[in-house]
Short mmCIF file of C-alpha atoms in Angstrom, two decimals:
data_model
loop_
_atom_site.label_atom_id
_atom_site.label_comp_id
_atom_site.label_asym_id
_atom_site.label_seq_id
_atom_site.Cartn_x
_atom_site.Cartn_y
_atom_site.Cartn_z
CA MET A 21 -26.22 -6.84 -34.19
CA PRO A 22 -22.90 -5.40 -35.02
CA SER A 23 -20.35 -7.94 -35.92
CA TYR A 24 -18.18 -8.51 -32.90
CA LYS A 25 -14.39 -9.96 -34.00
CA PHE A 26 -11.70 -10.32 -31.39
CA HIS A 27 -8.58 -10.64 -31.89
CA TYR A 28 -5.84 -12.35 -30.00
CA PHE A 29 -2.85 -15.23 -29.48
CA ASN A 30 -4.32 -19.37 -29.44
CA VAL A 31 -4.25 -18.93 -25.26
CA LYS A 32 -6.33 -18.19 -22.84
CA GLY A 33 -4.30 -15.45 -21.37
CA ARG A 34 -5.96 -11.82 -21.35
CA GLY A 35 -8.13 -12.45 -24.04
CA GLU A 36 -10.15 -15.42 -22.10
CA SER A 37 -12.15 -12.02 -19.55
CA THR A 38 -13.26 -11.22 -22.91
CA ARG A 39 -14.51 -14.37 -24.14
CA LEU A 40 -16.11 -15.50 -21.16
CA LEU A 41 -18.32 -12.18 -21.15
CA PHE A 42 -19.59 -13.16 -24.57
CA ALA A 43 -20.43 -16.72 -23.59
CA ALA A 44 -21.61 -15.34 -20.69
CA ALA A 45 -24.20 -12.80 -23.10
CA GLY A 46 -24.58 -15.85 -25.72
CA VAL A 47 -23.63 -13.61 -28.34
CA ALA A 48 -21.77 -14.70 -31.45
CA TYR A 49 -18.21 -13.55 -32.82
CA GLU A 50 -15.30 -15.08 -34.73
CA ASP A 51 -12.56 -16.05 -32.04
CA LEU A 52 -9.61 -14.83 -34.44
CA ARG A 53 -6.21 -16.10 -32.32
CA HIS A 54 -3.09 -15.13 -34.36
CA GLY A 55 0.56 -16.35 -33.81
CA GLY A 56 3.87 -16.00 -35.70
CA GLU A 57 4.95 -14.22 -38.89
CA LYS A 58 1.21 -13.56 -40.07
CA TRP A 59 0.74 -11.60 -36.57
CA LYS A 60 4.16 -9.90 -36.08
CA GLU A 61 4.38 -8.91 -40.21
CA GLU A 62 0.62 -8.74 -41.62
CA ILE A 63 -1.95 -8.34 -38.82
CA LYS A 64 0.27 -5.87 -35.81
CA PRO A 65 1.05 -3.15 -37.52
CA LYS A 66 -2.89 -3.06 -37.94
CA MET A 67 -3.58 -3.17 -34.53
CA PRO A 68 -3.94 0.59 -32.83
CA PHE A 69 -1.21 -0.20 -30.00
CA GLY A 70 0.94 -3.02 -31.89
CA GLN A 71 -0.92 -5.53 -29.18
CA MET A 72 -3.43 -7.65 -29.00
CA PRO A 73 -6.12 -8.30 -27.50
CA VAL A 74 -7.95 -6.12 -30.33
CA LEU A 75 -11.78 -6.23 -30.59
CA GLU A 76 -12.75 -5.22 -33.99
CA VAL A 77 -16.82 -3.45 -34.15
CA ASP A 78 -17.94 -3.14 -37.64
CA ASN A 79 -14.10 -2.22 -38.49
CA GLN A 80 -13.71 -0.19 -35.29
CA LEU A 81 -10.65 -1.69 -33.49
CA PHE A 82 -10.18 -1.44 -29.89
CA ALA A 83 -7.51 -2.38 -27.89
CA GLU A 84 -6.46 -2.52 -24.01
CA SER A 85 -8.63 -6.00 -22.46
CA ALA A 86 -10.15 -4.77 -19.67
CA ALA A 87 -11.50 -0.95 -21.79
CA ILE A 88 -12.66 -3.84 -24.26
CA ASN A 89 -14.37 -5.55 -21.49
CA ARG A 90 -16.13 -2.38 -20.06
CA TYR A 91 -17.31 -1.41 -23.63
CA LEU A 92 -18.93 -4.75 -24.12
CA ALA A 93 -20.65 -5.73 -20.68
CA ARG A 94 -22.57 -1.98 -21.28
CA LYS A 95 -23.78 -3.36 -25.09
CA PHE A 96 -24.23 -6.39 -23.01
CA ASN A 97 -26.87 -4.64 -20.55
CA MET A 98 -23.79 -5.98 -17.65
CA MET A 99 -22.27 -2.73 -16.48
CA GLY A 100 -25.65 -2.06 -14.40
CA LYS A 101 -28.65 -0.06 -15.09
CA THR A 102 -27.32 3.78 -13.52
CA ASP A 103 -23.91 5.38 -13.63
CA GLU A 104 -23.81 4.67 -9.44
CA GLU A 105 -24.49 0.73 -10.61
CA ALA A 106 -21.63 1.00 -13.07
CA ALA A 107 -19.72 2.75 -11.13
CA VAL A 108 -19.80 -0.29 -8.55
CA VAL A 109 -19.26 -3.52 -10.99
CA ASP A 110 -16.13 -1.35 -12.31
CA MET A 111 -14.83 -0.97 -8.82
CA PHE A 112 -15.38 -4.92 -8.10
CA SER A 113 -14.22 -5.46 -11.65
CA ASP A 114 -10.75 -3.90 -11.07
CA LEU A 115 -10.15 -5.17 -7.81
CA MET A 116 -10.48 -8.24 -9.25
CA TYR A 117 -7.97 -7.61 -11.76
CA ASP A 118 -5.95 -6.54 -8.50
CA VAL A 119 -5.48 -10.44 -7.61
CA LEU A 120 -3.97 -10.84 -10.80
CA THR A 121 -1.20 -8.38 -10.82
CA LYS A 122 -0.34 -9.77 -7.32
CA LEU A 123 0.18 -13.46 -8.58
CA PRO A 124 3.42 -14.58 -9.06
CA LEU A 125 2.29 -16.35 -13.06
CA PHE A 126 5.78 -15.33 -14.95
CA VAL A 127 7.67 -16.35 -12.31
CA LYS A 128 10.36 -18.39 -13.23
CA ASP A 129 12.16 -19.60 -10.61
CA GLU A 130 10.20 -21.91 -7.95
CA LYS A 131 11.75 -20.48 -4.65
CA GLN A 132 10.68 -17.07 -5.60
CA LYS A 133 7.99 -17.99 -7.19
CA ALA A 134 6.64 -20.08 -3.80
CA GLU A 135 7.57 -17.37 -2.08
CA GLU A 136 5.79 -14.46 -3.74
CA LEU A 137 2.41 -16.81 -4.26
CA GLN A 138 2.47 -17.06 -0.28
CA LYS A 139 2.97 -13.28 0.02
CA ALA A 140 -0.04 -12.63 -2.07
CA LEU A 141 -2.03 -15.41 -0.54
CA GLY A 142 -1.36 -13.88 2.63
CA GLY A 143 -2.53 -10.12 1.10
CA LYS A 144 -3.75 -9.06 -1.69
CA VAL A 145 -5.79 -12.64 -2.04
CA LYS A 146 -7.03 -12.75 1.60
CA MET A 147 -8.05 -8.79 1.28
CA VAL A 148 -10.63 -9.09 -2.03
CA TYR A 149 -11.96 -12.87 -1.08
CA ASP A 150 -13.31 -11.41 2.44
CA ILE A 151 -14.03 -8.45 0.89
CA LEU A 152 -16.21 -11.26 -1.73
CA GLU A 153 -17.32 -13.16 1.52
CA LYS A 154 -18.96 -10.31 2.81
CA GLN A 155 -20.46 -8.33 -0.37
CA LEU A 156 -21.63 -12.12 -1.94
CA ASP A 157 -23.86 -12.23 1.59
CA GLY A 158 -27.56 -12.72 0.73
CA LYS A 159 -26.77 -12.18 -3.60
CA ASP A 160 -25.74 -14.60 -6.20
CA TYR A 161 -24.07 -12.40 -7.82
CA ILE A 162 -21.43 -9.53 -6.54
CA THR A 163 -23.23 -6.72 -7.38
CA GLY A 164 -26.75 -8.53 -7.12
CA GLU A 165 -27.89 -9.02 -11.16
CA MET A 166 -24.73 -10.92 -12.99
CA SER A 167 -22.92 -8.26 -14.32
CA LEU A 168 -19.17 -7.74 -15.58
CA ALA A 169 -17.60 -8.39 -12.06
CA ASP A 170 -18.46 -11.90 -11.99
CA ILE A 171 -17.15 -12.48 -15.30
CA VAL A 172 -13.85 -11.59 -14.01
CA PHE A 173 -14.23 -13.12 -10.88
CA LEU A 174 -14.19 -16.02 -13.37
CA TYR A 175 -11.77 -15.50 -14.86
CA VAL A 176 -9.22 -14.60 -12.08
CA THR A 177 -10.53 -17.44 -9.51
CA PRO A 178 -8.84 -20.03 -12.10
CA ASN A 179 -5.61 -18.61 -12.32
CA LEU A 180 -5.46 -18.15 -8.74
CA LEU A 181 -6.39 -22.24 -8.16
CA ALA A 182 -4.21 -23.28 -10.45
CA MET A 183 -1.40 -21.74 -8.24
CA ALA A 184 -2.96 -23.04 -4.71
CA PRO A 185 -5.98 -25.29 -5.52
CA ASN A 186 -7.16 -24.62 -1.57
CA ALA A 187 -7.44 -21.05 -1.56
CA LEU A 188 -11.30 -21.08 -1.17
CA ALA A 189 -11.29 -23.97 1.11
CA SER A 190 -12.77 -20.80 4.20
CA TYR A 191 -14.44 -19.37 1.60
CA PRO A 192 -17.99 -20.51 1.02
CA LYS A 193 -19.95 -18.30 -0.65
CA SER A 194 -16.92 -17.11 -3.53
CA THR A 195 -16.92 -20.38 -4.04
CA ALA A 196 -20.59 -21.20 -4.57
CA LEU A 197 -20.60 -18.02 -6.85
CA TYR A 198 -17.73 -19.66 -8.52
CA LYS A 199 -19.73 -23.03 -9.31
CA ARG A 200 -23.16 -20.57 -9.99
CA LEU A 201 -21.13 -19.32 -13.02
CA THR A 202 -19.61 -22.40 -14.38
CA GLU A 203 -22.96 -23.78 -14.14
CA LEU A 204 -24.19 -21.40 -16.03
CA PRO A 205 -25.55 -23.58 -19.61
CA ASN A 206 -24.03 -20.37 -21.90
CA ILE A 207 -20.47 -20.75 -19.64
CA SER A 208 -20.24 -24.20 -18.79
CA LYS A 209 -20.91 -24.84 -23.13
CA TRP A 210 -17.89 -22.78 -23.46
CA LEU A 211 -15.69 -24.24 -20.89
CA ALA A 212 -15.96 -27.38 -22.51
CA GLN A 213 -15.80 -26.35 -26.19
CA ARG A 214 -13.24 -24.01 -25.89
CA PRO A 215 -10.27 -24.88 -27.48
CA GLN A 216 -7.49 -26.77 -25.22
CA THR A 217 -4.39 -24.27 -24.86
CA ALA A 218 -1.48 -24.72 -22.25
CA MET A 219 -1.72 -21.27 -20.85
CA MET B 20 -25.61 19.27 -8.41
CA PRO B 21 -23.78 16.11 -6.10
CA SER B 22 -22.24 16.26 -2.89
CA TYR B 23 -18.64 15.23 -3.36
CA LYS B 24 -16.33 14.58 -0.98
CA PHE B 25 -12.85 12.85 -2.00
CA HIS B 26 -10.85 10.80 0.58
CA TYR B 27 -7.22 10.02 0.20
CA PHE B 28 -4.55 10.50 2.00
CA ASN B 29 -2.11 13.96 1.96
CA VAL B 30 0.33 13.28 -1.12
CA LYS B 31 -0.67 13.41 -4.57
CA GLY B 32 -0.47 9.66 -5.40
CA ARG B 33 -3.10 7.66 -6.81
CA GLY B 34 -5.23 10.38 -5.93
CA GLU B 35 -4.02 13.74 -7.83
CA SER B 36 -5.59 11.60 -11.07
CA THR B 37 -8.51 12.70 -9.53
CA ARG B 38 -7.82 15.78 -7.88
CA LEU B 39 -6.75 16.87 -11.74
CA LEU B 40 -10.67 15.69 -12.94
CA PHE B 41 -11.95 17.57 -10.70
CA ALA B 42 -9.69 20.75 -11.66
CA ALA B 43 -10.32 20.67 -15.07
CA ALA B 44 -14.06 19.83 -14.54
CA GLY B 45 -14.31 22.65 -12.40
CA VAL B 46 -16.25 20.81 -10.40
CA ALA B 47 -16.30 21.32 -6.22
CA TYR B 48 -15.38 18.62 -4.03
CA GLU B 49 -14.50 18.50 -0.23
CA ASP B 50 -10.13 17.32 -0.86
CA LEU B 51 -10.31 15.29 2.65
CA ARG B 52 -6.63 14.35 3.15
CA HIS B 53 -6.42 11.60 5.87
CA GLY B 54 -3.50 10.21 8.30
CA GLY B 55 -2.75 8.75 11.44
CA GLU B 56 -4.69 7.20 13.93
CA LYS B 57 -7.86 8.79 12.71
CA TRP B 58 -7.48 6.53 9.18
CA LYS B 59 -6.67 3.41 10.76
CA GLU B 60 -9.36 3.49 13.80
CA GLU B 61 -12.29 5.69 12.17
CA ILE B 62 -11.93 5.83 8.38
CA LYS B 63 -10.70 2.95 6.75
CA PRO B 64 -12.96 0.53 9.02
CA LYS B 65 -16.05 2.70 6.59
CA MET B 66 -14.22 2.38 3.65
CA PRO B 67 -15.71 -0.75 1.23
CA PHE B 68 -12.34 -1.61 0.18
CA GLY B 69 -10.34 -0.88 3.22
CA GLN B 70 -8.21 1.19 1.16
CA MET B 71 -8.11 4.24 -0.32
CA PRO B 72 -8.71 6.75 -2.48
CA VAL B 73 -12.83 6.68 -2.27
CA LEU B 74 -15.27 8.65 -3.99
CA GLU B 75 -18.09 9.14 -1.54
CA VAL B 76 -21.38 10.88 -3.82
CA ASP B 77 -24.24 11.43 -1.73
CA ASN B 78 -23.27 8.97 0.74
CA GLN B 79 -22.40 6.55 -1.41
CA LEU B 80 -18.53 4.91 -0.89
CA PHE B 81 -16.39 3.89 -4.36
CA ALA B 82 -13.38 2.84 -4.46
CA GLU B 83 -10.66 2.24 -6.90
CA SER B 84 -9.27 5.01 -8.34
CA ALA B 85 -9.45 4.41 -11.93
CA ALA B 86 -12.94 3.19 -11.97
CA ILE B 87 -13.49 6.22 -9.75
CA ASN B 88 -11.98 8.16 -12.70
CA ARG B 89 -14.17 6.78 -14.90
CA TYR B 90 -17.25 7.78 -13.26
CA LEU B 91 -16.71 10.98 -12.76
CA ALA B 92 -15.40 11.37 -16.36
CA ARG B 93 -18.59 10.35 -17.55
CA LYS B 94 -20.21 12.78 -15.66
CA PHE B 95 -18.27 15.62 -16.69
CA ASN B 96 -18.87 15.19 -20.17
CA MET B 97 -15.15 13.58 -20.93
CA MET B 98 -15.42 9.81 -21.43
CA GLY B 99 -16.90 11.05 -25.78
CA LYS B 100 -20.38 11.36 -26.43
CA THR B 101 -21.11 7.36 -27.54
CA ASP B 102 -20.37 3.53 -26.15
CA GLU B 103 -17.16 3.54 -29.10
CA GLU B 104 -15.79 7.15 -28.09
CA ALA B 105 -16.43 6.37 -24.56
CA ALA B 106 -14.56 2.85 -25.92
CA VAL B 107 -11.60 5.05 -27.24
CA VAL B 108 -11.63 7.09 -23.76
CA ASP B 109 -10.96 4.25 -22.08
CA MET B 110 -8.42 2.47 -24.15
CA PHE B 111 -6.35 5.74 -24.19
CA SER B 112 -6.30 5.83 -20.60
CA ASP B 113 -5.33 2.59 -19.73
CA LEU B 114 -2.82 2.75 -22.17
CA MET B 115 -1.23 5.94 -20.18
CA TYR B 116 -2.06 4.00 -16.70
CA ASP B 117 0.13 1.07 -18.31
CA VAL B 118 3.22 3.95 -17.99
CA LEU B 119 3.25 4.11 -14.40
CA THR B 120 3.14 0.46 -14.08
CA LYS B 121 6.76 0.01 -15.69
CA LEU B 122 8.07 2.78 -13.75
CA PRO B 123 10.50 2.21 -10.70
CA LEU B 124 8.65 4.62 -8.73
CA PHE B 125 9.55 2.68 -5.04
CA VAL B 126 12.60 1.19 -6.13
CA LYS B 127 14.86 1.83 -3.60
CA ASP B 128 18.44 0.43 -4.40
CA GLU B 129 20.16 3.21 -7.32
CA LYS B 130 21.44 0.52 -9.37
CA GLN B 131 18.34 -0.98 -9.75
CA LYS B 132 16.33 1.95 -10.15
CA ALA B 133 18.15 3.22 -13.16
CA GLU B 134 18.34 -0.40 -14.50
CA GLU B 135 14.35 -0.43 -14.82
CA LEU B 136 14.07 3.49 -15.51
CA GLN B 137 16.42 2.73 -18.47
CA LYS B 138 14.40 -0.60 -19.65
CA ALA B 139 11.21 1.63 -18.99
CA LEU B 140 12.40 4.16 -21.37
CA GLY B 141 13.28 1.81 -23.99
CA GLY B 142 10.38 -0.33 -24.22
CA LYS B 143 6.66 0.94 -22.93
CA VAL B 144 7.36 4.33 -22.47
CA LYS B 145 8.25 4.62 -26.17
CA MET B 146 5.70 2.72 -26.94
CA VAL B 147 3.35 4.94 -25.14
CA TYR B 148 4.88 7.93 -26.27
CA ASP B 149 5.05 7.44 -30.10
CA ILE B 150 1.51 6.19 -30.27
CA LEU B 151 0.91 8.95 -28.61
CA GLU B 152 2.69 11.05 -31.08
CA LYS B 153 0.65 9.59 -34.04
CA GLN B 154 -2.13 10.13 -32.49
CA LEU B 155 -1.94 13.43 -31.51
CA ASP B 156 -1.57 14.55 -35.35
CA GLY B 157 -3.99 17.44 -35.70
CA LYS B 158 -5.89 17.01 -32.69
CA ASP B 159 -5.30 19.54 -29.55
CA TYR B 160 -6.52 16.32 -27.34
CA ILE B 161 -6.08 12.72 -27.37
CA THR B 162 -9.56 11.90 -28.42
CA GLY B 163 -10.60 15.02 -30.28
CA GLU B 164 -12.64 16.84 -27.00
CA MET B 165 -10.50 17.13 -23.50
CA SER B 166 -11.01 13.84 -22.10
CA LEU B 167 -10.23 11.44 -19.40
CA ALA B 168 -7.11 9.78 -21.15
CA ASP B 169 -5.95 13.51 -20.63
CA ILE B 170 -6.29 14.05 -17.64
CA VAL B 171 -4.19 10.61 -16.96
CA PHE B 172 -2.02 11.90 -19.64
CA LEU B 173 -1.78 14.75 -17.48
CA TYR B 174 -1.46 12.86 -14.40
CA VAL B 175 1.15 10.00 -15.11
CA THR B 176 3.66 12.49 -17.07
CA PRO B 177 4.48 14.31 -14.68
CA ASN B 178 5.68 11.25 -12.69
CA LEU B 179 7.90 10.02 -15.89
CA LEU B 180 9.60 13.82 -16.17
CA ALA B 181 10.62 13.26 -12.30
CA MET B 182 12.41 10.27 -13.20
CA ALA B 183 13.76 11.47 -16.55
CA PRO B 184 13.71 14.74 -17.11
CA ASN B 185 14.64 14.76 -21.29
CA ALA B 186 11.88 12.00 -21.77
CA LEU B 187 9.27 14.27 -23.81
CA ALA B 188 12.42 15.31 -25.59
CA SER B 189 11.77 14.25 -28.90
CA TYR B 190 7.74 14.64 -28.62
CA PRO B 191 7.00 17.57 -29.75
CA LYS B 192 3.20 17.10 -29.46
CA SER B 193 2.64 15.28 -26.42
CA THR B 194 4.86 18.65 -25.02
CA ALA B 195 2.60 20.44 -26.87
CA LEU B 196 -0.41 18.72 -25.12
CA TYR B 197 1.22 18.55 -21.46
CA LYS B 198 2.07 22.62 -22.02
CA ARG B 199 -2.12 23.24 -23.19
CA LEU B 200 -3.26 21.31 -20.63
CA THR B 201 -1.02 22.71 -17.71
CA GLU B 202 -1.96 26.25 -18.89
CA LEU B 203 -5.55 25.85 -18.69
CA PRO B 204 -6.98 28.48 -16.07
CA ASN B 205 -8.59 25.78 -14.36
CA ILE B 206 -6.06 23.05 -14.39
CA SER B 207 -3.06 26.13 -14.10
CA LYS B 208 -5.06 27.12 -10.66
CA TRP B 209 -5.40 24.08 -8.82
CA LEU B 210 -1.07 23.20 -9.85
CA ALA B 211 -0.58 26.43 -7.88
CA GLN B 212 -3.20 26.29 -5.43
CA ARG B 213 -2.79 23.00 -4.13
CA PRO B 214 -1.07 21.33 -0.82
CA GLN B 215 2.87 21.09 -0.98
CA THR B 216 3.32 17.40 -0.47
CA ALA B 217 6.38 15.69 -1.20
CA MET B 218 4.81 13.01 -3.53
#
């Protein structure tokens, strides 16, 4: 087993998708959380793109959170068995990431935030969860077996629910998937034990 | 060899990255360009996410342009030889896509457009091409062998140059890579013969 170190800030943010992936796979890693002067002066200059998250595998550094997740999902057998299955996992993962780009997570102005949220709920959010509701028909996980797509779903959905607590009310299959994932022993344990952070 | 059909609108847009990938690999495909009523009534309901681009491989449909590109790059041996090489190709590809998200491609207001462009040029654009300039030191292609990362570079860079013609002036290695790629016989042929479209 390689040695995995995961470099990020002490927040959930983009990095939490990778931490959820490690938790789901039950694979050990060092959950390194940097900040302040040490990050700027010591760590940042060593990171491939001067940014985090970064995954360190036996001293090789990988950047870009979605790319990191695809790499790990392949190692953890959560990327399907064939190139075609991987493409399906990949397209549903990217579909879920698309939701995040439409949520006004960092908009400060309350009026603008409310407007953008309503637009997202009637647009991309509805589109994505409508697709999932169909896709989950007769399936326990998005692509059949548990995959990266479910982990990205598990990462994105709380961001949605934090802004719109009833967003899944008319989506019973997505609601059930969310419950199923959070109740998996490995994931439930992580959710209970992870560092409490504001974001 | 599987039968490839590529479904998109009659524009370059998101689809052009996949067309460049087919061109670079010298692989035949049907370049289907939909629009109007036929798209809305006949094609759209059949597409997995109700959107294009979509890649059809022996009757299986794949959505999400970046996922399509990763699938094809694997088939075309442009995704490295190991999982680790694939992760490096993937992270540089995503780095290039990041540039696009910062370019004000669809901003109508001229003043706002100019402001956002200046911000991008001093921010993400500078960051990315600074990284490339270092990365390309001693290499003909971004990750050594030609890969998906170079194709995404080739797709993104003209969008940048259309808005800021001198953007690469202080980046000799990126400029050389751009020239090298556009002069490859397969790519040069596609650039000369592709349908002329406004976008």
